Coordinates of C-alpha atoms and ligand atoms in Angstrom, one line a residue:
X28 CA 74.1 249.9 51.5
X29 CA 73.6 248.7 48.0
X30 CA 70.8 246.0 47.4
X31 CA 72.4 242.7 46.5
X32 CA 72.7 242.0 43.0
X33 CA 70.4 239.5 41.3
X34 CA 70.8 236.8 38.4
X35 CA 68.6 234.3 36.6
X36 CA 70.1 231.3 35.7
X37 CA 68.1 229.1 32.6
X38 CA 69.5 225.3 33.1
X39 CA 69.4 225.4 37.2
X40 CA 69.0 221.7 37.3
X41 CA 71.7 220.8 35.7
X42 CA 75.4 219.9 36.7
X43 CA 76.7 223.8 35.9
X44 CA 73.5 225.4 37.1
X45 CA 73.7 223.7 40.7
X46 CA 77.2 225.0 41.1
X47 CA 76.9 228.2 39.4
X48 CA 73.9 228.8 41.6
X49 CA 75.9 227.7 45.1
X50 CA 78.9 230.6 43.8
X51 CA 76.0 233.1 43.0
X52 CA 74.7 232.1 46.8
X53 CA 78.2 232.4 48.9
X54 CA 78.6 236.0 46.5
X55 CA 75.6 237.6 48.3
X56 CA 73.7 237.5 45.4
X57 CA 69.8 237.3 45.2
X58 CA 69.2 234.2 42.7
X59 CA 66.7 232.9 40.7
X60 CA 66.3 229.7 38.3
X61 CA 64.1 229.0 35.5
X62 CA 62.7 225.3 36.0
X63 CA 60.9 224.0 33.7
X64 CA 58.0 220.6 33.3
X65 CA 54.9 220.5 36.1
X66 CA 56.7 218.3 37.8
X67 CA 60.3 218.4 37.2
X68 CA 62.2 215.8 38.6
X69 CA 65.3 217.9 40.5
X70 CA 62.6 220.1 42.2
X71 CA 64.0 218.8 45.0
X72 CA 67.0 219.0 44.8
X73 CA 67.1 222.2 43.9
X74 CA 65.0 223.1 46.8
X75 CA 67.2 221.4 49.2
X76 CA 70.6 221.9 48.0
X77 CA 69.8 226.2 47.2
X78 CA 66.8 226.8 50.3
X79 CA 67.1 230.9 49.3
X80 CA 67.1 230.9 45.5
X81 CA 63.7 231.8 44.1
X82 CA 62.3 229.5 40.7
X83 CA 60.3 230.4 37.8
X84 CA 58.1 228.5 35.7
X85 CA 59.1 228.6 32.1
X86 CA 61.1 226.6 29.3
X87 CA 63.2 228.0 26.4
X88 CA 61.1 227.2 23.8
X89 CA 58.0 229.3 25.4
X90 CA 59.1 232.9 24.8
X91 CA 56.3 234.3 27.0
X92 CA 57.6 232.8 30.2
X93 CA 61.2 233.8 29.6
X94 CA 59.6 237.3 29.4
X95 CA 57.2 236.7 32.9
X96 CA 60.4 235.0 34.6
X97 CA 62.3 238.4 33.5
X98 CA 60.2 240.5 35.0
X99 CA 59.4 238.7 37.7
X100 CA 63.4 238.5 38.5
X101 CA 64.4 241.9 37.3
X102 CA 67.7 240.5 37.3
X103 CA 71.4 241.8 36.7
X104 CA 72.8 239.5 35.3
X105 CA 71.5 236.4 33.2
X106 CA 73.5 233.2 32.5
X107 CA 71.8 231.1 29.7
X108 CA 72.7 227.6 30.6
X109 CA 69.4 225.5 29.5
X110 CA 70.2 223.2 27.0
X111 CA 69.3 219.7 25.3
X112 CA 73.3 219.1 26.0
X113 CA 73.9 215.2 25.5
X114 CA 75.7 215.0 22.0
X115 CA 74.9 211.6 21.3
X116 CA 70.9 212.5 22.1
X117 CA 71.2 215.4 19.5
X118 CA 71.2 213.3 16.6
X119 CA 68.0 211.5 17.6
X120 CA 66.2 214.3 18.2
X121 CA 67.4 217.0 16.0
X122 CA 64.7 218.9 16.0
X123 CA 64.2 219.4 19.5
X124 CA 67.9 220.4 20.4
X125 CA 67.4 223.0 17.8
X126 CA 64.6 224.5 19.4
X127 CA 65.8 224.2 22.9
X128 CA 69.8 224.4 22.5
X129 CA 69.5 226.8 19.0
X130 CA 66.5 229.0 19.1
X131 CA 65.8 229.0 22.4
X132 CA 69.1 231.6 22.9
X133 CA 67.5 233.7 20.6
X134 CA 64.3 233.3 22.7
X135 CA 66.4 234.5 25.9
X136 CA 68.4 237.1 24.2
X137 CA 64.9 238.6 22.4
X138 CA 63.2 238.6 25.7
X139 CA 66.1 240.5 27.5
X140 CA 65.9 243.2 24.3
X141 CA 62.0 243.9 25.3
X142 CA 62.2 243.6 29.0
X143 CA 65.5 246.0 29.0
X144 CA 63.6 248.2 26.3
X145 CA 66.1 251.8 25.9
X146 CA 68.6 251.0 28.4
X147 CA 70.0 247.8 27.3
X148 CA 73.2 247.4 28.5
X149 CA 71.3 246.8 31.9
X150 CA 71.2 243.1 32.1
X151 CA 74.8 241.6 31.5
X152 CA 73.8 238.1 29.5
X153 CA 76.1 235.0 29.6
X154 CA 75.7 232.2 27.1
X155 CA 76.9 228.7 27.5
X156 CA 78.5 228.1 24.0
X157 CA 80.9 224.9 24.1
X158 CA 84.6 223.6 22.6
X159 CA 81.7 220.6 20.6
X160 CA 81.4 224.0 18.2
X161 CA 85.1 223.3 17.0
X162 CA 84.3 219.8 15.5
X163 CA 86.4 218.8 12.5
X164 CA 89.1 221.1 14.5
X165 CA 91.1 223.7 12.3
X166 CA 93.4 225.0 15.1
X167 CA 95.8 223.1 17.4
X168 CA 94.9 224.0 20.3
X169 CA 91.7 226.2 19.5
X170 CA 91.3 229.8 20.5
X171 CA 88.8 232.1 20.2
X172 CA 89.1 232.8 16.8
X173 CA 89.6 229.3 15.7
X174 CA 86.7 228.3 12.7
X175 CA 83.7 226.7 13.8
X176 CA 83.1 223.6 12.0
X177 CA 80.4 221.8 14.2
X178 CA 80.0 217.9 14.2
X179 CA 76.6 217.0 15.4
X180 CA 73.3 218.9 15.6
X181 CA 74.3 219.8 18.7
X182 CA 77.1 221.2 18.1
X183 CA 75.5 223.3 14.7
X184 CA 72.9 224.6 17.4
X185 CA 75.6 225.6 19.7
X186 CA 76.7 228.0 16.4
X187 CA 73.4 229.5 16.0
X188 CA 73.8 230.3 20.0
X189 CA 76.7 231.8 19.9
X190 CA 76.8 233.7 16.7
X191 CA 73.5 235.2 17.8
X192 CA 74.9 236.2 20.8
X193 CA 77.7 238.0 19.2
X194 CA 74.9 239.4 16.8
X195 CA 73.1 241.3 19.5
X196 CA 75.8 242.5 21.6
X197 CA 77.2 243.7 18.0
X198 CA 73.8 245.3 16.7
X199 CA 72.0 246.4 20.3
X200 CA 74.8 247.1 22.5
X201 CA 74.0 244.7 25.0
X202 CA 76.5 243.3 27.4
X203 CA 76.3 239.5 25.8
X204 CA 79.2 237.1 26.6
X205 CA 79.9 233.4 25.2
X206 CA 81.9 231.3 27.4
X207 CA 83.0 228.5 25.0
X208 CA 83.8 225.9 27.6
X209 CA 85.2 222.7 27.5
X210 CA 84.5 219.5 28.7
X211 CA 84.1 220.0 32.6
X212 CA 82.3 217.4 34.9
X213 CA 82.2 216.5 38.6
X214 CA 80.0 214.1 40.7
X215 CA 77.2 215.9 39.6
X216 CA 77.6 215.1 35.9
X217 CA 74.9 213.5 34.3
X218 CA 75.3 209.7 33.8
X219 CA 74.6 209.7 30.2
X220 CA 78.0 211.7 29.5
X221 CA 81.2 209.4 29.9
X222 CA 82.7 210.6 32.6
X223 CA 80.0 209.9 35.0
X224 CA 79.6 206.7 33.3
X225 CA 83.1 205.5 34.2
X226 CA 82.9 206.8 37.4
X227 CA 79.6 205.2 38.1
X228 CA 80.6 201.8 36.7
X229 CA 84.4 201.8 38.6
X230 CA 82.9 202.3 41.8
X231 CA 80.4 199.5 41.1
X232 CA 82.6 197.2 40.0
X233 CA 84.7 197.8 42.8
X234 CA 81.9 197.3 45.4
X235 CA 81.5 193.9 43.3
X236 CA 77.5 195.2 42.1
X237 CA 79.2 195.3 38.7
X238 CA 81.3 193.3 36.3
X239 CA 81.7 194.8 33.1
X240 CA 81.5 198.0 31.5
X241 CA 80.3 198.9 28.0
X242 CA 81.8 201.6 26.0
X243 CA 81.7 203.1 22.3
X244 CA 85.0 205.1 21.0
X245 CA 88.2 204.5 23.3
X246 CA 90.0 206.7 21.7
X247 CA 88.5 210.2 21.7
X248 CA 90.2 212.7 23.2
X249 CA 89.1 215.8 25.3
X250 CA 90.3 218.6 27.4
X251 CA 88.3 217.7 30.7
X252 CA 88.1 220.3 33.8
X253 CA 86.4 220.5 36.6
X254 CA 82.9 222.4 36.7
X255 CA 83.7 224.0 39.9
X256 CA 86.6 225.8 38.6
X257 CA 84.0 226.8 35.2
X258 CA 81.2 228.2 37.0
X259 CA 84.0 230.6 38.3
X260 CA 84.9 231.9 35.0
X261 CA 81.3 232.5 33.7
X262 CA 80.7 234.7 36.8
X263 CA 84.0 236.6 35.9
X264 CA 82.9 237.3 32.0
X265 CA 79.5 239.0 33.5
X266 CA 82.3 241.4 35.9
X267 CA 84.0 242.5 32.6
X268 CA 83.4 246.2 31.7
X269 CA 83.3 245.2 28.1
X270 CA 81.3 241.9 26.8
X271 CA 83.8 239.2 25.2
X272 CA 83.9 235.5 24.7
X273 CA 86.6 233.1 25.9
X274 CA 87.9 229.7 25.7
X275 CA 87.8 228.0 29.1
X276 CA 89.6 224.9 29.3
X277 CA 92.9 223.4 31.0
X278 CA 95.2 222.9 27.8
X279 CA 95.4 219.4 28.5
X280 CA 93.8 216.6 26.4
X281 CA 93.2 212.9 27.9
X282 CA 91.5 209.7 26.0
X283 CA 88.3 208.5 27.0
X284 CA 90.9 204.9 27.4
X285 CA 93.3 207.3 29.6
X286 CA 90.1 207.9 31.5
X287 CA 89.1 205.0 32.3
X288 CA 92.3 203.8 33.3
X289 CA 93.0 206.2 35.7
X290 CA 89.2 205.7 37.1
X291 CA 90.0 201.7 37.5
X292 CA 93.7 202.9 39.0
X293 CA 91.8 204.6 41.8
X294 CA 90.4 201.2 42.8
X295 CA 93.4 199.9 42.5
X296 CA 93.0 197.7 39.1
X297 CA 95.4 197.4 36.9
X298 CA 94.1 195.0 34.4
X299 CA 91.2 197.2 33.5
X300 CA 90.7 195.8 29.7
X301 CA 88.9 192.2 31.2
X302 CA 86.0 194.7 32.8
X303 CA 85.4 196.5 29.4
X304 CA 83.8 195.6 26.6
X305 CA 83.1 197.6 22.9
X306 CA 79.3 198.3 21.8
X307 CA 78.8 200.1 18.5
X308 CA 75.5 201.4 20.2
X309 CA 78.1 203.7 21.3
X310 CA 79.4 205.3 18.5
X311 CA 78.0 208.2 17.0
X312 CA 77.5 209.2 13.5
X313 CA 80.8 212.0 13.1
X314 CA 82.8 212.1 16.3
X315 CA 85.0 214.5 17.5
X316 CA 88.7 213.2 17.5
X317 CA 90.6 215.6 19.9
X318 CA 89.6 218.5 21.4
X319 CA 92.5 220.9 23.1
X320 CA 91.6 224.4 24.6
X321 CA 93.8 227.8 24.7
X322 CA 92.7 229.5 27.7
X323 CA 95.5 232.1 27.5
X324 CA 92.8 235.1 26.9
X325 CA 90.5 234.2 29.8
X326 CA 94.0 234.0 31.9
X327 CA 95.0 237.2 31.0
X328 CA 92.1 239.0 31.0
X329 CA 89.8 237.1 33.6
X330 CA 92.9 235.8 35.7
X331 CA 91.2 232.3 35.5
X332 CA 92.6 229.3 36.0
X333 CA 91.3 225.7 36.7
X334 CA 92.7 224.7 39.6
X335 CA 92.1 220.8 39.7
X336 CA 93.9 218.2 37.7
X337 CA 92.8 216.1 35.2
X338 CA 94.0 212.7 37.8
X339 CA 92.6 214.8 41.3
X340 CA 89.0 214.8 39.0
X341 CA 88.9 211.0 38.1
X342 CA 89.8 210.1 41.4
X343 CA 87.0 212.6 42.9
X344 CA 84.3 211.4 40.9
X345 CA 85.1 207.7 41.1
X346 CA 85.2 208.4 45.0
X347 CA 82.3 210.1 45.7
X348 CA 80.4 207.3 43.3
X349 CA 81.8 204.6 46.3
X350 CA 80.7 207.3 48.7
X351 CA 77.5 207.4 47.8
X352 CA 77.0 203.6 46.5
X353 CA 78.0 202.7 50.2
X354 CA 75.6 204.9 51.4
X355 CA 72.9 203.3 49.6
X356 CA 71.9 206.6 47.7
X357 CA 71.5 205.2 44.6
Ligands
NAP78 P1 73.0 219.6 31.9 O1 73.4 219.1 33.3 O2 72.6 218.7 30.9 O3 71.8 220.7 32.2 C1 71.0 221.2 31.2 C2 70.0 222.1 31.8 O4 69.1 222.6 30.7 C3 69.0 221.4 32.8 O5 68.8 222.2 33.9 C4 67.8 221.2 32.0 O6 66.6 221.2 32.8 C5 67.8 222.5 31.2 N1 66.9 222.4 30.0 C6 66.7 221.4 29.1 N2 65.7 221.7 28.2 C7 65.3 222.9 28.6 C8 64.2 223.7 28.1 N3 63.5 223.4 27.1 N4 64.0 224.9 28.7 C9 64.7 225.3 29.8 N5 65.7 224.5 30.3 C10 66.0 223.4 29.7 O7 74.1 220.6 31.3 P2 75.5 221.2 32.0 O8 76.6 220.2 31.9 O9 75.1 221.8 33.3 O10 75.8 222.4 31.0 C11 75.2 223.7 31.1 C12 75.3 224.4 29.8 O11 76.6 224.4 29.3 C13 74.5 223.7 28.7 O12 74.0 224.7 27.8 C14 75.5 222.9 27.9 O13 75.2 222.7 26.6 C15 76.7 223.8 28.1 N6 78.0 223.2 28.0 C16 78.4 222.2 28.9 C17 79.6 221.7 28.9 C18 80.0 220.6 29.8 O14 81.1 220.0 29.6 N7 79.3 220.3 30.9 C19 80.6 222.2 28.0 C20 80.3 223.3 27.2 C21 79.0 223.8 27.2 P3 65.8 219.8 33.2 O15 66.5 219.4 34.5 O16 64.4 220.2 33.4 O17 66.0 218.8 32.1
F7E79 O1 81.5 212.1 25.3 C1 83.1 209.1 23.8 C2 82.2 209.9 22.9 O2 79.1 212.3 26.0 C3 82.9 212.2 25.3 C4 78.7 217.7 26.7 O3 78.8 218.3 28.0 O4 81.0 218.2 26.3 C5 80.1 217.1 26.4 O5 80.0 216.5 25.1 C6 83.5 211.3 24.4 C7 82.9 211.2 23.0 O6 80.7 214.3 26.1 C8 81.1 206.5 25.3 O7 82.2 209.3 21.6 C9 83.0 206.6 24.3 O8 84.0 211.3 22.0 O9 80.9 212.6 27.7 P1 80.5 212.8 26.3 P2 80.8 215.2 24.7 O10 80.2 214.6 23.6 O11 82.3 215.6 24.6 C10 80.8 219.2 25.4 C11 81.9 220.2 25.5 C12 79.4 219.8 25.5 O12 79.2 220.9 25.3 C13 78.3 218.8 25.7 O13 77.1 219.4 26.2 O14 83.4 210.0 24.9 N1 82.5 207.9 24.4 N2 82.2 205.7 24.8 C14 81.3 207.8 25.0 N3 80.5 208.8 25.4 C15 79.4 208.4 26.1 N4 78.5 209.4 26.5 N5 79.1 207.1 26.4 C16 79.9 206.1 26.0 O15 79.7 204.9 26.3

């Protein structure tokens, strides 16, 4: 019989790491996460929610643990999902997102090169590049070759990512894919992102431990999925015989106001504009006005599709905030 396969997946904390990690899991596969801090916060999480996946000690920015948590995985496929990922966050600390979100690709990609050494088509690398990369937006909807024209440091580190991963699949052979996702969330979305935010405050509100909610820009406009169906797609760029990058989004864009409406609908509140309330604090320096993805390459070629609906994802995340509000979780 053939040994499982293995991956090791940078970002395993985080909302797409969890879930990537759970598909990985169900697939058979041996897994390992990189987790980084002496006394990171999701530890247990991680340990309670994935009993069977194995962690490593190391951080992007530290070159020499990538290598050590390379080795000590001997993985087949890595999927590059650490990242200093809140947009807003990017423009305080500049700096740092470029080391972490920017060079710390090239850290992963450079310590795949010398831990592959002459065969290095071995290790099939995904990278987590992202629709924030499309900014100022020069295609309607954009596509895989639509320009990059990045918006906040987060975004212009995202560039370096991906380009860079182009770069050594181009000049060493090796079997490097950028997913360019779009917006996806789920209950397990961070609460600094708006989604979560929403969902979070609805379900307060409507459990009366709330009464108003505090927003920036109403009227940004995004293509938002479901990170369940996204995980899906990363692990089907890695099955390719030939490395690629795709646009993975659901060709429908929704307001940040059109969110929050339908998060307050699920409660059954209509007059939704009493509970909210504009802070500047909110805005950020150059926003992105509307983002739209064309997923028809990673539908032909992948046979992805998302499968849940931009109304079936308000309602699940506003819900499972009452769920777990009433449970006393948080
Ligand atoms: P997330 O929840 O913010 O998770 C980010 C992960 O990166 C966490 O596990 C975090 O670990 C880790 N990390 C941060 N700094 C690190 C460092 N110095 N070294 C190693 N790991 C570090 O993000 P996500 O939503 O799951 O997104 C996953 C990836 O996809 C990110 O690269 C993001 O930029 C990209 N992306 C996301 C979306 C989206 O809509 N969700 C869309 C396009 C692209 P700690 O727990 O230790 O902080
Ligand atoms: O903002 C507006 C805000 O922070 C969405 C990351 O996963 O997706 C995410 O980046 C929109 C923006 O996500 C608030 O101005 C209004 O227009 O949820 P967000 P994001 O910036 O789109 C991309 C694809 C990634 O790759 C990133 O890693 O919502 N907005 N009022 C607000 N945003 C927040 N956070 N908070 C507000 O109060």
């Amino acid at each position: 019989m053939a040994p499982a396969p293995s991956a090791l997946i940078t970002g395993i904390t985080g909302q797409d790491g969890l879930y990537l990690a759970e598909l990985l899991v169900a697939k058979g596969y041996d897994v390992h996460g990189l987790i980084r801090g002496q006394n990171n916060p999701k530890l247990g999480l991680v340990r309670e929610l994935l009993p069977t996946v194995t962690l490593h000690n190391g951080d992007l920015t530290d070159m020499s643990s990538l290598i050590r948590a390379l080795r000590e995985s001997d993985p087949d496929e890595v999927y590059n999902l650490g990242a200093v990922s809140f947009v807003a966050y990017s423009w305080e600390q500049a700096a740092l997102t470029t080391d972490v979100t920017a060079k710390g690709v090239l850290n992963m990609l450079e310590s795949l090169r010398l831990h592959c050494r002459d065969d290095l088509g071995r290790v099939r690398f995904y990278q987590a590049s992202s629709s924030e990369m499309f900014g100022k937006v020069q295609d309607v909807p954009q596509h895989e070759r639509t320009l990059l024209w990045p918006r906040s440091p987060y975004g212009v580190a995202k560039v370096f990512g991906h380009h860079m991963t182009i770069n050594y699949r181009e000049s060493y052979g090796m079997h490097a894919s950028s997913g360019i996702l779009f917006n996806h969330e789920s209950p397990r979305r961070g609460p600094e992102f708006v989604t979560r935010k929403v969902s979070q405050a609805v379900a307060r509100i409507h459990l009366g431990l709330q009464d108003e909610l505090v927003m920036g820009n109403l009227d940004a406009e995004r293509d938002w999925g479901f990170a369940g169906d996204y995980v899906e797609a990363m692990w089907l760029m890695l099955q390719q015989p030939v490395a690629d990058d795709y646009v993975i989004g659901t060709g429908e864009t929704h307001s940040v106001r059109e969110f929050v409406e339908t998060a307050f609908a699920h409660v059954g509140i209509d007059d939704w504009e009493r509970f909210v309330r504009f802070d500047e604090r909110f805005v950020r320096p150059a926003e992105v006005d509307q983002l739209i993805g064309d997923a028809a390459k990673a539908r032909d070629v992948l046979g992805w599709k998302p499968r849940v609906s931009f109304t079936e994802l308000v309602s699940l995340m506003v819900q499972a905030d009452i769920e777990a509000f009433r449970a006393g979780w948080k």
